[in-house]
Tab-separated table of C-alpha atoms in Angstrom:
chain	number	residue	atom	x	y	z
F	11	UNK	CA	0.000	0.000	0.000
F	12	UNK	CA	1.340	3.360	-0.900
F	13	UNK	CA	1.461	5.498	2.630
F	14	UNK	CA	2.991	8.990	3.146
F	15	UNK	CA	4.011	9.920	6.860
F	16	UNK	CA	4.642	13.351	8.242
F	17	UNK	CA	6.370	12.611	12.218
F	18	UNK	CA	6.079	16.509	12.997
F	19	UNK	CA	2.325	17.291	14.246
F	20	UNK	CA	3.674	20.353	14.841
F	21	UNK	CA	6.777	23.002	14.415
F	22	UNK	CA	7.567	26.856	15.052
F	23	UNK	CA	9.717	28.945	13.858
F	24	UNK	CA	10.438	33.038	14.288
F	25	UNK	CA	9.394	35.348	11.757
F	26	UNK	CA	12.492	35.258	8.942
F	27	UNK	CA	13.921	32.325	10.083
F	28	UNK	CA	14.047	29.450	8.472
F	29	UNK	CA	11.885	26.320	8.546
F	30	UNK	CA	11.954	22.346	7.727
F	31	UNK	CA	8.515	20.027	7.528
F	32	UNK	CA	9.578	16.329	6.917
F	33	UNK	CA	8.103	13.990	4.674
F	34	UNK	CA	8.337	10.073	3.676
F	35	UNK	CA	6.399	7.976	1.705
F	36	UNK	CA	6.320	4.737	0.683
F	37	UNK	CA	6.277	2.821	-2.571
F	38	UNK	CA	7.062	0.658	-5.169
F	39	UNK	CA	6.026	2.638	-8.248
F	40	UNK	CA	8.142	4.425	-10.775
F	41	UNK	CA	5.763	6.812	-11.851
F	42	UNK	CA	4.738	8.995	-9.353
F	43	UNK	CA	4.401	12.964	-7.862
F	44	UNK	CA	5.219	14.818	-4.860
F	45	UNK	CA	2.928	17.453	-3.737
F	46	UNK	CA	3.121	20.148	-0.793
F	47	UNK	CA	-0.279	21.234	-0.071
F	48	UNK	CA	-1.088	24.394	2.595
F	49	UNK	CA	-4.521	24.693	4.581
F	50	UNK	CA	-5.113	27.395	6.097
F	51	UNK	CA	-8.025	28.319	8.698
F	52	UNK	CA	-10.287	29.251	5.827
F	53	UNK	CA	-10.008	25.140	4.931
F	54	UNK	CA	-9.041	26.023	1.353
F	55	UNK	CA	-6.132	23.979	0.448
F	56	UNK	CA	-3.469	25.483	-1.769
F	57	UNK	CA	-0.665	23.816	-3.604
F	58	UNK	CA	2.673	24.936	-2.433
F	59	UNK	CA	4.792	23.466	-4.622
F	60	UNK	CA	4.952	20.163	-6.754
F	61	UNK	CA	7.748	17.435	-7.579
F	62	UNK	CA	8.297	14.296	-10.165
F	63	UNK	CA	9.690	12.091	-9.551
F	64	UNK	CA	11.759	11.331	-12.277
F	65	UNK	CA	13.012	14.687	-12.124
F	66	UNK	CA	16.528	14.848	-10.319
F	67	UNK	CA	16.667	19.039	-9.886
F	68	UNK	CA	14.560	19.790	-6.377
F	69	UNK	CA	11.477	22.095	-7.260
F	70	UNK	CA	11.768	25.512	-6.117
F	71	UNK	CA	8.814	28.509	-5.782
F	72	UNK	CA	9.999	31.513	-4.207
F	73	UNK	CA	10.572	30.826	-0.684
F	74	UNK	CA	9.501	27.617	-1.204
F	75	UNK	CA	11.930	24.783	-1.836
F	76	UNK	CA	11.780	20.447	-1.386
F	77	UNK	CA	14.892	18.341	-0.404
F	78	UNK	CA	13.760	15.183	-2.835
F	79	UNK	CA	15.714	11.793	-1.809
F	80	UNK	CA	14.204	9.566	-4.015
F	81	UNK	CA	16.562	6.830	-2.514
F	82	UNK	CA	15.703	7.546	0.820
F	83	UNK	CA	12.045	8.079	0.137
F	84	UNK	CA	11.884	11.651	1.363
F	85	UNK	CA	10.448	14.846	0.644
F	86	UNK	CA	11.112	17.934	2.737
F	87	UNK	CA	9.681	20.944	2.116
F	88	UNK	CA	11.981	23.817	2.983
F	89	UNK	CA	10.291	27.591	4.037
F	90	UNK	CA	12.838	30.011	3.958
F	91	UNK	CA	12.523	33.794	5.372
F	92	UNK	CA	8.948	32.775	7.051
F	93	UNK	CA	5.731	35.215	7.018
F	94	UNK	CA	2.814	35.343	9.521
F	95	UNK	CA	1.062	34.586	6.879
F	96	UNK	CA	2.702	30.650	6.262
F	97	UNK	CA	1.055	29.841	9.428
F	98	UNK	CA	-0.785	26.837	8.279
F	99	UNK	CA	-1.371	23.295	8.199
F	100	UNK	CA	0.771	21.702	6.020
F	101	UNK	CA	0.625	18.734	4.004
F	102	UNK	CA	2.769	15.901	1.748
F	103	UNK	CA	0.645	14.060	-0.702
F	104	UNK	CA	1.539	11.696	-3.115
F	105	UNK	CA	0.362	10.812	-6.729
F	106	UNK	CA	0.670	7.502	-8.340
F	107	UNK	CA	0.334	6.525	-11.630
F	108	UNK	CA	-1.078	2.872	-11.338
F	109	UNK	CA	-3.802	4.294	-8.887
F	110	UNK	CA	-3.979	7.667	-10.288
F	111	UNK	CA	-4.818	8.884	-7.150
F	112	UNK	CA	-3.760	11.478	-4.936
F	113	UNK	CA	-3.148	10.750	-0.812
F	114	UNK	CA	-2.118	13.073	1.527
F	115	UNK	CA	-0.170	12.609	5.225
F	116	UNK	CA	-1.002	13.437	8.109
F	117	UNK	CA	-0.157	17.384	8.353
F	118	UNK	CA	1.949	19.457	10.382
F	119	UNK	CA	0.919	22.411	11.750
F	120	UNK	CA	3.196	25.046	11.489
F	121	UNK	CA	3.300	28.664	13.879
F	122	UNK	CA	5.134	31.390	13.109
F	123	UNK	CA	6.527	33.540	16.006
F	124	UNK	CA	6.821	36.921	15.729
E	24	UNK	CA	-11.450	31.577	-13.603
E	25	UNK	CA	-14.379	30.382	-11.106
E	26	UNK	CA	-13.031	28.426	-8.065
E	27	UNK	CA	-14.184	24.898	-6.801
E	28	UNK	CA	-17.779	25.364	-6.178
E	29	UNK	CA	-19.220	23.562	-2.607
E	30	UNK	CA	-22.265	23.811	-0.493
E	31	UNK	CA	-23.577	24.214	2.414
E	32	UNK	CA	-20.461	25.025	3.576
E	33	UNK	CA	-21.892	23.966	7.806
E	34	UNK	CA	-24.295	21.291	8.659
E	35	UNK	CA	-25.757	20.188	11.417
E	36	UNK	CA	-27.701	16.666	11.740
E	37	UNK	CA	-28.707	14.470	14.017
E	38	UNK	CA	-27.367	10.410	13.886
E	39	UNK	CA	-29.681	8.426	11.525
E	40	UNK	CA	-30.712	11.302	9.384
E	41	UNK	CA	-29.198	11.763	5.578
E	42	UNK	CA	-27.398	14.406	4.320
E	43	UNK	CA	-26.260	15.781	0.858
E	44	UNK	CA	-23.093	18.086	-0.181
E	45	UNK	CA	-22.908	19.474	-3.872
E	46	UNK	CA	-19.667	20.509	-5.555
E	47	UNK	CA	-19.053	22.222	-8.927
E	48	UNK	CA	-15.856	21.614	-10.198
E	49	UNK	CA	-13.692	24.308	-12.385
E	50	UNK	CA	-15.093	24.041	-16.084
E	51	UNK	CA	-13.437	21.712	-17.841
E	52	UNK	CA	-11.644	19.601	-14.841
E	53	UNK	CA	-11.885	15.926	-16.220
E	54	UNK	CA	-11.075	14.404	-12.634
E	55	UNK	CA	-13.198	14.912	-9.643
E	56	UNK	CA	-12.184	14.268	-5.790
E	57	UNK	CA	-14.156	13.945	-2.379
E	58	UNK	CA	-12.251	13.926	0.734
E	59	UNK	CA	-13.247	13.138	4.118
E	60	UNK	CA	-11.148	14.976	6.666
E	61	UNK	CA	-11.706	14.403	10.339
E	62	UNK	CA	-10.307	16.897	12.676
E	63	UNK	CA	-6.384	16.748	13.495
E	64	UNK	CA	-5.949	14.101	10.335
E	65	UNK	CA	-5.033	14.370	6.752
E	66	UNK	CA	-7.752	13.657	4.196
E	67	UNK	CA	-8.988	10.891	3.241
E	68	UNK	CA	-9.746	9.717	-0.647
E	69	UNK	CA	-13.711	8.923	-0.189
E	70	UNK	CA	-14.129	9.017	-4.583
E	71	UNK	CA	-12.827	9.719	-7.404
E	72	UNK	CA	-14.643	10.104	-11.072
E	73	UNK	CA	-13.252	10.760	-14.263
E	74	UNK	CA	-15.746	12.619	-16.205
E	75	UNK	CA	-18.422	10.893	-15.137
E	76	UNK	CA	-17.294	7.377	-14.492
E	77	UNK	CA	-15.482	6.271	-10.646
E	78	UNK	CA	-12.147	5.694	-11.064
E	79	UNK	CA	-11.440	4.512	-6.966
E	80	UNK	CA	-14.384	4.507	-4.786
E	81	UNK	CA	-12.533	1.700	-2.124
E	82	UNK	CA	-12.679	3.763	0.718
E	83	UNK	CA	-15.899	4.715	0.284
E	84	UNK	CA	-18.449	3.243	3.169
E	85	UNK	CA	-21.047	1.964	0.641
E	86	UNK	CA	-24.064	0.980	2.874
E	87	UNK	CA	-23.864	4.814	3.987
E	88	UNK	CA	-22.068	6.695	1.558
E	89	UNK	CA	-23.280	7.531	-2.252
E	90	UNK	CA	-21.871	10.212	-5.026
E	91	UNK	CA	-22.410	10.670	-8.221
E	92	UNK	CA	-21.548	12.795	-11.016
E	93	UNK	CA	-23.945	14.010	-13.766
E	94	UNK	CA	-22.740	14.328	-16.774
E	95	UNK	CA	-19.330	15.071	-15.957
E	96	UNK	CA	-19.938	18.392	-14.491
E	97	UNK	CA	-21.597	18.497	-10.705
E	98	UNK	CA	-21.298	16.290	-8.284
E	99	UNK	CA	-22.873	15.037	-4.846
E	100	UNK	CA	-22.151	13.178	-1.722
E	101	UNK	CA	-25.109	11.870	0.237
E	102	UNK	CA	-24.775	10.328	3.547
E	103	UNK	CA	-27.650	7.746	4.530
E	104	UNK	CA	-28.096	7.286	7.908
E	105	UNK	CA	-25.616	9.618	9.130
E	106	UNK	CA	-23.113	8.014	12.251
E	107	UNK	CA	-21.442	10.104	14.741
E	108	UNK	CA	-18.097	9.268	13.486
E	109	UNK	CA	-18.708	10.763	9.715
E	110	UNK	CA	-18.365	14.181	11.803
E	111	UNK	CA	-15.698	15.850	9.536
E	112	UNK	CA	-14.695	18.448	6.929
E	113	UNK	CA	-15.617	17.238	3.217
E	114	UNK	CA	-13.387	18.640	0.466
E	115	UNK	CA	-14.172	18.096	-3.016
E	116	UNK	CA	-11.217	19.013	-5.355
E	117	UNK	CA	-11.058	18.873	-9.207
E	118	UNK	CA	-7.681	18.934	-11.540
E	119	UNK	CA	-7.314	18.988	-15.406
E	120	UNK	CA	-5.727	15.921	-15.164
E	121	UNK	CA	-4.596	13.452	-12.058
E	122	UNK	CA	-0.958	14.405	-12.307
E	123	UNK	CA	-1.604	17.603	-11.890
E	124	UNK	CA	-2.482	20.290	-8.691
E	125	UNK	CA	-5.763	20.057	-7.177
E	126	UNK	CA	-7.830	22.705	-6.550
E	127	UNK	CA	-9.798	22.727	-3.951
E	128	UNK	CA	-13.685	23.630	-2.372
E	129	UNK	CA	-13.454	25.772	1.071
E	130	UNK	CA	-15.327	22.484	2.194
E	131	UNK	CA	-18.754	21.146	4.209
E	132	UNK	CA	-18.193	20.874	7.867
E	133	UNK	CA	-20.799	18.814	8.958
E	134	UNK	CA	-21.373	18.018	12.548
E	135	UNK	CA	-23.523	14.723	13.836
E	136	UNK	CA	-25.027	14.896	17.239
């Protein structure tokens, strides 16, 4: 069964510091996508940012970067310079292409400290 | 372009009653989603159609849970009799294609007492 696990239910960090959520999955597939999804209070989930995994070069949007060990099974997501406003639940998902569906971890919630 | 469409975005039952969420998906989304997420966990793959056929629907409670899709467009989620335990936030999401980001509903919280 494909799983993805987040161990942090929760981190903080101060306002312009930076930040690390952790991320593994599990699977057996060669086709497959990385996702890093954000839900804030409003519920409204909002991609972050988006990896595949055949592609060796980390994805990267703005502040936003992933640590992808494909090896290792692990997909960090990396917030640099942190806002009030990246206070949010945050969540690895995975995509696979025999299933063609998309399942998510357990979130972390993330503070920011000002 | 119009978001993820979902309604009624609270709703209150009581155990053993049925209850029914709509979504309308961005126009032209092929692949439809409904998530079940219960408080302090990630969510939970209930359905999934392409256009208007189900794609995964095995972790979908069957002798409670229904959805369907008409015609590829709108879809709903009926819950018949309602347990305790489906207390939760349900997302419906859409994407152009499954590889690709989902977009998501603000969600029906709906509360059995």
């Amino acid at each position: 069964a494909q799983t993805v696990t987040q161990s942090q239910p929760e981190m903080s960090v101060q306002e312009a510091e930076t930040v690390t959520l952790s991320c593994t999955y599990d699977t057996s597939e060669s086709d497959y996508y990385l996702f890093w999804y954000k839900q804030p209070p409003s519920r409204q989930m909002i991609l972050v940012i988006r990896q595949e995994a055949y592609k060796q070069q980390n994805a990267t949007e703005n502040r936003f970067s992933v640590n992808f060990q494909k090896a290792a099974k692990s997909f960090s997501l990396k917030i640099s310079d942190s806002q009030l406003g990246d206070a949010a639940m945050y969540f690895c998902a995975s995509g696979y292409s025999s299933a063609s569906k998309i399942i998510f971890g357990s979130g972390t919630r993330l503070s920011i400290r000002p | 372009e119009a978001g993820v469409a979902q309604s009624p975005r609270y709703k209150i039952i009581e155990k053993r009653q049925s209850v029914a969420f709509w979504c309308n998906p961005i126009s032209g989304h092929a692949t439809l989603y409904w998530y079940q997420q219960i408080l302090g966990q990630g969510p939970k793959l209930l359905i999934q159609f392409q256009n208007n056929g189900v794609v995964d629907d095995s972790q979908l409670p069957k002798d409670r849970f229904s959805a369907e899709r008409l015609k590829g467009v709108d879809s709903t989620l009926k819950i018949q009799p309602a347990k305790l335990e489906d207390s939760a936030v349900y997302l419906c999401a859409s994407s152009l294609v499954w590889q690709g980001e989902l977009f998501f509903g603000s969600g029906t919280q709906l509360s059995v007492l």
